């Protein structure tokens, strides 16, 4: 269980969930109607299970107004009758123009039964300008050095959701995201796994696989190698045409001791025209 909820795996897993919380605007149907507007607000709640047992929730909220965005994510995990606890709270904000999201500030705080920490970042013109991590990542010859070039043109884990929402084509799974989380520079690479039918007459799911590709700021060793080799996150998207969105229906995050599954419980979407879309599982 400790491997399943290591801080590194938790950051990557929650980052992946956050990246999907708005998902991708339909590149074919919506493009024909002109450039779509950003939804004013999206709120989603996911139930978290591990090997079939309920262990927590993940709540996501996005607000976009007057060219500015604010995103938040809150994860609460409790397992083994409360013996293992983990909480992660993420906040980020920045500017959005057309299809481009430009982060300004990012904050991540986490705590568990054994440890706690935080990350703060500020951005300037698309480049990381300042970083504060507590506890700091210790210097080590085993650490792959972070270079200045690695801090240019990157997104924090939550801001990347806005980059995902304007794919270059009609396939929401054809994406490569350059991420810096304040400690580590990595890419999240998405590929398509096809289409599945939803239970009943509720349409189809678009299924993507997301892979982790470490670049710098990580310690060479077995854990990183295992993550790069085995962390194949599967994300099933449910189209919501009335809101011009794909939203994640289910997210599967593998570990060496089982799978963590995040399943959509409810979502509320407020469009820029103040139309409300809501559904619950």
CSV table of N, CA and C in Angstrom, one decimal, residues 118-218:
chain,number,residue,atom,x,y,z
A,118,UNK,N,4.9,20.9,0.5
A,118,UNK,CA,4.3,21.9,-0.3
A,118,UNK,C,5.2,22.3,-1.5
A,119,UNK,N,4.6,22.8,-2.5
A,119,UNK,CA,5.3,23.3,-3.7
A,119,UNK,C,4.6,24.6,-4.1
A,120,UNK,N,5.4,25.6,-4.4
A,120,UNK,CA,5.0,26.9,-4.9
A,120,UNK,C,5.8,27.3,-6.1
A,121,UNK,N,5.1,27.7,-7.2
A,121,UNK,CA,5.7,28.2,-8.4
A,121,UNK,C,5.1,29.5,-8.9
A,122,UNK,N,5.9,30.3,-9.5
A,122,UNK,CA,5.4,31.5,-10.2
A,122,UNK,C,6.0,31.4,-11.6
A,123,UNK,N,5.2,31.9,-12.6
A,123,UNK,CA,5.6,31.9,-14.0
A,123,UNK,C,5.6,33.3,-14.6
A,124,UNK,N,6.5,33.5,-15.5
A,124,UNK,CA,6.6,34.7,-16.3
A,124,UNK,C,6.8,34.5,-17.7
A,125,UNK,N,5.8,34.9,-18.6
A,125,UNK,CA,5.9,34.7,-20.0
A,125,UNK,C,6.1,33.3,-20.4
A,126,UNK,N,5.4,32.4,-19.7
A,126,UNK,CA,5.5,31.0,-20.1
A,126,UNK,C,6.7,30.2,-19.6
A,127,UNK,N,7.5,30.9,-18.7
A,127,UNK,CA,8.7,30.2,-18.1
A,127,UNK,C,8.6,30.3,-16.6
A,128,UNK,N,9.0,29.2,-16.0
A,128,UNK,CA,9.0,29.2,-14.5
A,128,UNK,C,10.0,30.2,-14.0
A,129,UNK,N,9.5,31.1,-13.2
A,129,UNK,CA,10.4,32.2,-12.7
A,129,UNK,C,10.9,32.0,-11.3
A,130,UNK,N,10.1,31.3,-10.4
A,130,UNK,CA,10.5,31.0,-9.1
A,130,UNK,C,9.9,29.6,-8.6
A,131,UNK,N,10.6,28.9,-7.7
A,131,UNK,CA,10.2,27.7,-7.2
A,131,UNK,C,10.5,27.6,-5.7
A,132,UNK,N,9.6,27.1,-5.0
A,132,UNK,CA,9.9,26.8,-3.5
A,132,UNK,C,9.2,25.5,-3.2
A,133,UNK,N,10.1,24.5,-2.8
A,133,UNK,CA,9.6,23.2,-2.4
A,133,UNK,C,10.0,22.9,-1.0
A,134,UNK,N,9.0,22.4,-0.2
A,134,UNK,CA,9.3,22.1,1.2
A,134,UNK,C,8.7,20.7,1.5
A,135,UNK,N,9.5,19.7,1.8
A,135,UNK,CA,11.0,19.8,1.9
A,135,UNK,C,11.6,19.8,0.5
A,136,UNK,N,12.8,20.5,0.4
A,136,UNK,CA,13.5,20.6,-0.9
A,136,UNK,C,14.0,19.2,-1.3
A,137,UNK,N,14.0,19.0,-2.6
A,137,UNK,CA,14.6,17.7,-3.1
A,137,UNK,C,16.1,17.7,-2.8
A,138,UNK,N,16.6,16.7,-2.0
A,138,UNK,CA,18.0,16.7,-1.7
A,138,UNK,C,18.9,16.6,-2.9
A,139,UNK,N,20.1,17.3,-2.8
A,139,UNK,CA,21.0,17.1,-3.9
A,139,UNK,C,21.6,15.7,-3.9
A,140,UNK,N,21.8,15.2,-5.0
A,140,UNK,CA,22.4,13.8,-5.1
A,140,UNK,C,23.0,13.6,-6.5
A,141,UNK,N,24.1,12.9,-6.6
A,141,UNK,CA,24.7,12.6,-7.9
A,141,UNK,C,23.8,11.7,-8.7
A,142,UNK,N,22.8,11.0,-8.0
A,142,UNK,CA,21.8,10.2,-8.7
A,142,UNK,C,20.7,11.0,-9.4
A,143,UNK,N,20.7,12.3,-9.1
A,143,UNK,CA,19.6,13.1,-9.6
A,143,UNK,C,19.9,13.6,-11.0
A,144,UNK,N,18.9,13.4,-11.9
A,144,UNK,CA,19.1,13.9,-13.3
A,144,UNK,C,18.9,15.4,-13.2
A,145,UNK,N,19.9,16.2,-13.6
A,145,UNK,CA,19.9,17.7,-13.4
A,145,UNK,C,18.8,18.3,-14.2
A,146,UNK,N,18.1,19.3,-13.5
A,146,UNK,CA,17.1,20.2,-14.2
A,146,UNK,C,17.8,21.3,-14.9
A,147,UNK,N,17.7,21.5,-16.2
A,147,UNK,CA,18.3,22.5,-16.9
A,147,UNK,C,17.3,23.7,-17.1
A,148,UNK,N,17.9,24.9,-17.3
A,148,UNK,CA,17.1,26.1,-17.5
A,148,UNK,C,16.1,25.9,-18.7
A,149,UNK,N,16.6,25.3,-19.8
A,149,UNK,CA,15.7,25.1,-20.9
A,149,UNK,C,14.5,24.2,-20.6
A,150,UNK,N,14.6,23.4,-19.6
A,150,UNK,CA,13.5,22.5,-19.2
A,150,UNK,C,12.3,23.3,-18.6
A,151,UNK,N,12.6,24.5,-18.2
A,151,UNK,CA,11.6,25.4,-17.5
A,151,UNK,C,10.8,26.3,-18.4
A,152,UNK,N,11.2,26.2,-19.7
A,152,UNK,CA,10.5,27.0,-20.7
A,152,UNK,C,9.4,26.2,-21.4
A,153,UNK,N,8.3,26.9,-21.7
A,153,UNK,CA,7.2,26.3,-22.4
A,153,UNK,C,6.5,25.2,-21.7
A,154,UNK,N,6.5,25.2,-20.4
A,154,UNK,CA,5.9,24.1,-19.6
A,154,UNK,C,4.6,24.5,-18.9
A,155,UNK,N,3.9,23.6,-18.5
A,155,UNK,CA,2.6,23.8,-17.8
A,155,UNK,C,2.7,23.1,-16.4
A,156,UNK,N,2.0,23.8,-15.4
A,156,UNK,CA,1.8,23.0,-14.2
A,156,UNK,C,0.8,22.0,-14.4
A,157,UNK,N,0.6,21.0,-13.5
A,157,UNK,CA,-0.3,19.9,-13.8
A,157,UNK,C,-1.8,20.3,-14.0
A,158,UNK,N,-2.2,21.3,-13.3
A,158,UNK,CA,-3.6,21.7,-13.5
A,158,UNK,C,-3.8,22.6,-14.7
A,159,UNK,N,-2.9,23.5,-15.0
A,159,UNK,CA,-3.0,24.4,-16.2
A,159,UNK,C,-3.0,23.6,-17.5
A,160,UNK,N,-2.4,22.4,-17.4
A,160,UNK,CA,-2.4,21.6,-18.7
A,160,UNK,C,-3.7,21.2,-19.1
A,161,UNK,N,-4.7,21.2,-18.2
A,161,UNK,CA,-6.1,20.8,-18.6
A,161,UNK,C,-6.6,21.8,-19.7
A,162,UNK,N,-6.2,23.0,-19.6
A,162,UNK,CA,-6.7,24.0,-20.6
A,162,UNK,C,-6.0,23.8,-22.0
A,163,UNK,N,-4.7,23.3,-21.9
A,163,UNK,CA,-4.0,23.0,-23.1
A,163,UNK,C,-4.7,21.8,-23.8
A,164,UNK,N,-5.2,20.9,-23.0
A,164,UNK,CA,-5.8,19.7,-23.6
A,164,UNK,C,-7.1,20.0,-24.3
A,165,UNK,N,-7.8,21.1,-23.9
A,165,UNK,CA,-9.1,21.4,-24.3
A,165,UNK,C,-9.2,21.9,-25.7
A,166,UNK,N,-8.1,22.1,-26.4
A,166,UNK,CA,-8.1,22.5,-27.8
A,166,UNK,C,-7.2,21.7,-28.6
A,167,UNK,N,-7.5,20.4,-28.8
A,167,UNK,CA,-6.6,19.5,-29.6
A,167,UNK,C,-6.5,20.0,-31.0
A,168,UNK,N,-5.3,19.7,-31.7
A,168,UNK,CA,-5.1,20.1,-33.0
A,168,UNK,C,-5.9,19.3,-34.0
A,169,UNK,N,-6.4,18.1,-33.6
A,169,UNK,CA,-7.3,17.4,-34.5
A,169,UNK,C,-8.5,16.9,-33.8
A,170,UNK,N,-9.2,15.9,-34.4
A,170,UNK,CA,-10.5,15.4,-33.8
A,170,UNK,C,-10.2,14.4,-32.7
A,171,UNK,N,-9.0,13.9,-32.6
A,171,UNK,CA,-8.7,12.8,-31.6
A,171,UNK,C,-8.2,13.4,-30.3
A,172,UNK,N,-9.0,13.3,-29.2
A,172,UNK,CA,-8.5,13.9,-27.9
A,172,UNK,C,-7.4,13.2,-27.3
A,173,UNK,N,-7.1,12.0,-27.8
A,173,UNK,CA,-6.0,11.2,-27.3
A,173,UNK,C,-4.7,11.4,-27.9
A,174,UNK,N,-4.6,12.2,-29.0
A,174,UNK,CA,-3.4,12.5,-29.7
A,174,UNK,C,-2.7,13.7,-29.1
A,175,UNK,N,-2.0,13.5,-27.9
A,175,UNK,CA,-1.5,14.7,-27.2
A,175,UNK,C,-0.2,14.3,-26.5
A,176,UNK,N,0.7,15.3,-26.4
A,176,UNK,CA,1.9,15.2,-25.6
A,176,UNK,C,2.0,16.5,-24.7
A,177,UNK,N,2.1,16.3,-23.4
A,177,UNK,CA,2.0,17.5,-22.5
A,177,UNK,C,3.3,17.7,-21.8
A,178,UNK,N,4.0,18.8,-21.9
A,178,UNK,CA,5.2,19.1,-21.2
A,178,UNK,C,4.9,19.7,-19.8
A,179,UNK,N,5.2,18.9,-18.7
A,179,UNK,CA,4.7,19.3,-17.4
A,179,UNK,C,5.9,19.5,-16.5
A,180,UNK,N,5.8,20.5,-15.6
A,180,UNK,CA,6.8,20.7,-14.5
A,180,UNK,C,6.0,20.9,-13.2
A,181,UNK,N,6.2,20.1,-12.2
A,181,UNK,CA,5.4,20.1,-11.0
A,181,UNK,C,6.1,20.8,-9.8
A,182,UNK,N,7.2,21.4,-10.1
A,182,UNK,CA,8.0,22.1,-9.1
A,182,UNK,C,9.1,21.2,-8.6
A,183,UNK,N,9.1,20.0,-8.9
A,183,UNK,CA,10.2,19.1,-8.5
A,183,UNK,C,10.8,18.3,-9.7
A,184,UNK,N,9.9,18.0,-10.7
A,184,UNK,CA,10.3,17.1,-11.7
A,184,UNK,C,9.7,17.6,-13.1
A,185,UNK,N,10.5,17.5,-14.1
A,185,UNK,CA,10.1,17.8,-15.5
A,185,UNK,C,9.8,16.5,-16.2
A,186,UNK,N,8.6,16.4,-16.7
A,186,UNK,CA,8.2,15.1,-17.4
A,186,UNK,C,7.2,15.4,-18.5
A,187,UNK,N,7.0,14.5,-19.4
A,187,UNK,CA,6.0,14.6,-20.4
A,187,UNK,C,4.9,13.5,-20.0
A,188,UNK,N,3.6,13.8,-20.3
A,188,UNK,CA,2.6,12.9,-20.3
A,188,UNK,C,2.1,12.7,-21.7
A,189,UNK,N,2.3,11.4,-22.2
A,189,UNK,CA,2.0,11.1,-23.6
A,189,UNK,C,0.7,10.3,-23.8
A,190,UNK,N,-0.2,10.8,-24.5
A,190,UNK,CA,-1.5,10.1,-24.7
A,190,UNK,C,-1.6,9.5,-26.1
A,191,UNK,N,-2.2,8.3,-26.1
A,191,UNK,CA,-2.5,7.6,-27.4
A,191,UNK,C,-3.9,7.0,-27.3
A,192,UNK,N,-4.5,6.7,-28.4
A,192,UNK,CA,-5.8,6.2,-28.4
A,192,UNK,C,-5.8,4.7,-28.3
A,193,UNK,N,-6.8,4.2,-27.5
A,193,UNK,CA,-7.1,2.8,-27.4
A,193,UNK,C,-8.4,2.4,-28.0
A,194,UNK,N,-9.1,3.3,-28.7
A,194,UNK,CA,-10.3,3.0,-29.3
A,194,UNK,C,-11.5,3.5,-28.7
A,195,UNK,N,-12.7,3.0,-29.0
A,195,UNK,CA,-14.0,3.4,-28.6
A,195,UNK,C,-14.7,2.3,-27.9
A,196,UNK,N,-15.4,2.6,-26.8
A,196,UNK,CA,-16.3,1.5,-26.2
A,196,UNK,C,-17.7,2.1,-26.0
A,197,UNK,N,-18.6,1.2,-25.9
A,197,UNK,CA,-20.0,1.6,-25.7
A,197,UNK,C,-20.3,1.7,-24.2
A,198,UNK,N,-21.0,2.8,-23.9
A,198,UNK,CA,-21.5,2.9,-22.5
A,198,UNK,C,-22.6,2.0,-22.2
A,199,UNK,N,-22.8,1.6,-21.0
A,199,UNK,CA,-23.9,0.7,-20.6
A,199,UNK,C,-25.2,1.3,-20.9
A,200,UNK,N,-26.1,0.6,-21.5
A,200,UNK,CA,-27.4,1.2,-21.9
A,200,UNK,C,-27.3,2.0,-23.1
A,201,UNK,N,-28.3,2.8,-23.4
A,201,UNK,CA,-28.2,3.7,-24.5
A,201,UNK,C,-27.7,5.1,-24.2
A,202,UNK,N,-26.4,5.1,-23.8
A,202,UNK,CA,-25.8,6.4,-23.4
A,202,UNK,C,-24.6,6.8,-24.2
A,203,UNK,N,-24.5,6.3,-25.4
A,203,UNK,CA,-23.5,6.7,-26.3
A,203,UNK,C,-22.2,5.9,-26.1
A,204,UNK,N,-21.1,6.5,-26.4
A,204,UNK,CA,-19.8,5.8,-26.5
A,204,UNK,C,-18.8,6.5,-25.5
A,205,UNK,N,-17.7,5.8,-25.2
A,205,UNK,CA,-16.6,6.3,-24.5
A,205,UNK,C,-15.4,6.3,-25.4
A,206,UNK,N,-14.6,7.4,-25.4
A,206,UNK,CA,-13.3,7.4,-26.1
A,206,UNK,C,-12.2,7.1,-25.1
A,207,UNK,N,-11.5,6.0,-25.4
A,207,UNK,CA,-10.5,5.5,-24.4
A,207,UNK,C,-9.1,5.9,-24.8
A,208,UNK,N,-8.3,6.5,-23.9
A,208,UNK,CA,-7.0,6.9,-24.1
A,208,UNK,C,-6.0,6.2,-23.1
A,209,UNK,N,-4.8,6.0,-23.5
A,209,UNK,CA,-3.7,5.6,-22.6
A,209,UNK,C,-2.7,6.7,-22.4
A,210,UNK,N,-2.4,7.0,-21.2
A,210,UNK,CA,-1.4,8.0,-20.9
A,210,UNK,C,-0.2,7.4,-20.3
A,211,UNK,N,1.0,7.8,-20.8
A,211,UNK,CA,2.3,7.3,-20.3
A,211,UNK,C,3.1,8.4,-19.8
A,212,UNK,N,3.9,8.0,-18.8
A,212,UNK,CA,4.8,9.0,-18.1
A,212,UNK,C,6.2,8.9,-18.7
A,213,UNK,N,6.8,10.0,-19.1
A,213,UNK,CA,8.1,10.1,-19.6
A,213,UNK,C,9.0,11.0,-18.8
A,214,UNK,N,9.8,10.6,-17.9
A,214,UNK,CA,10.7,11.5,-17.1
A,214,UNK,C,11.7,12.1,-18.0
A,215,UNK,N,12.0,13.4,-17.7
A,215,UNK,CA,13.0,14.2,-18.4
A,215,UNK,C,14.1,14.6,-17.5
A,216,UNK,N,13.8,15.3,-16.4
A,216,UNK,CA,14.8,15.8,-15.4
A,216,UNK,C,14.2,16.0,-14.1
A,217,UNK,N,15.1,16.2,-13.1
A,217,UNK,CA,14.6,16.5,-11.7
A,217,UNK,C,14.2,15.3,-11.0
A,218,UNK,N,14.5,14.1,-11.5
A,218,UNK,CA,14.1,12.9,-10.8
A,218,UNK,C,15.4,12.1,-10.4
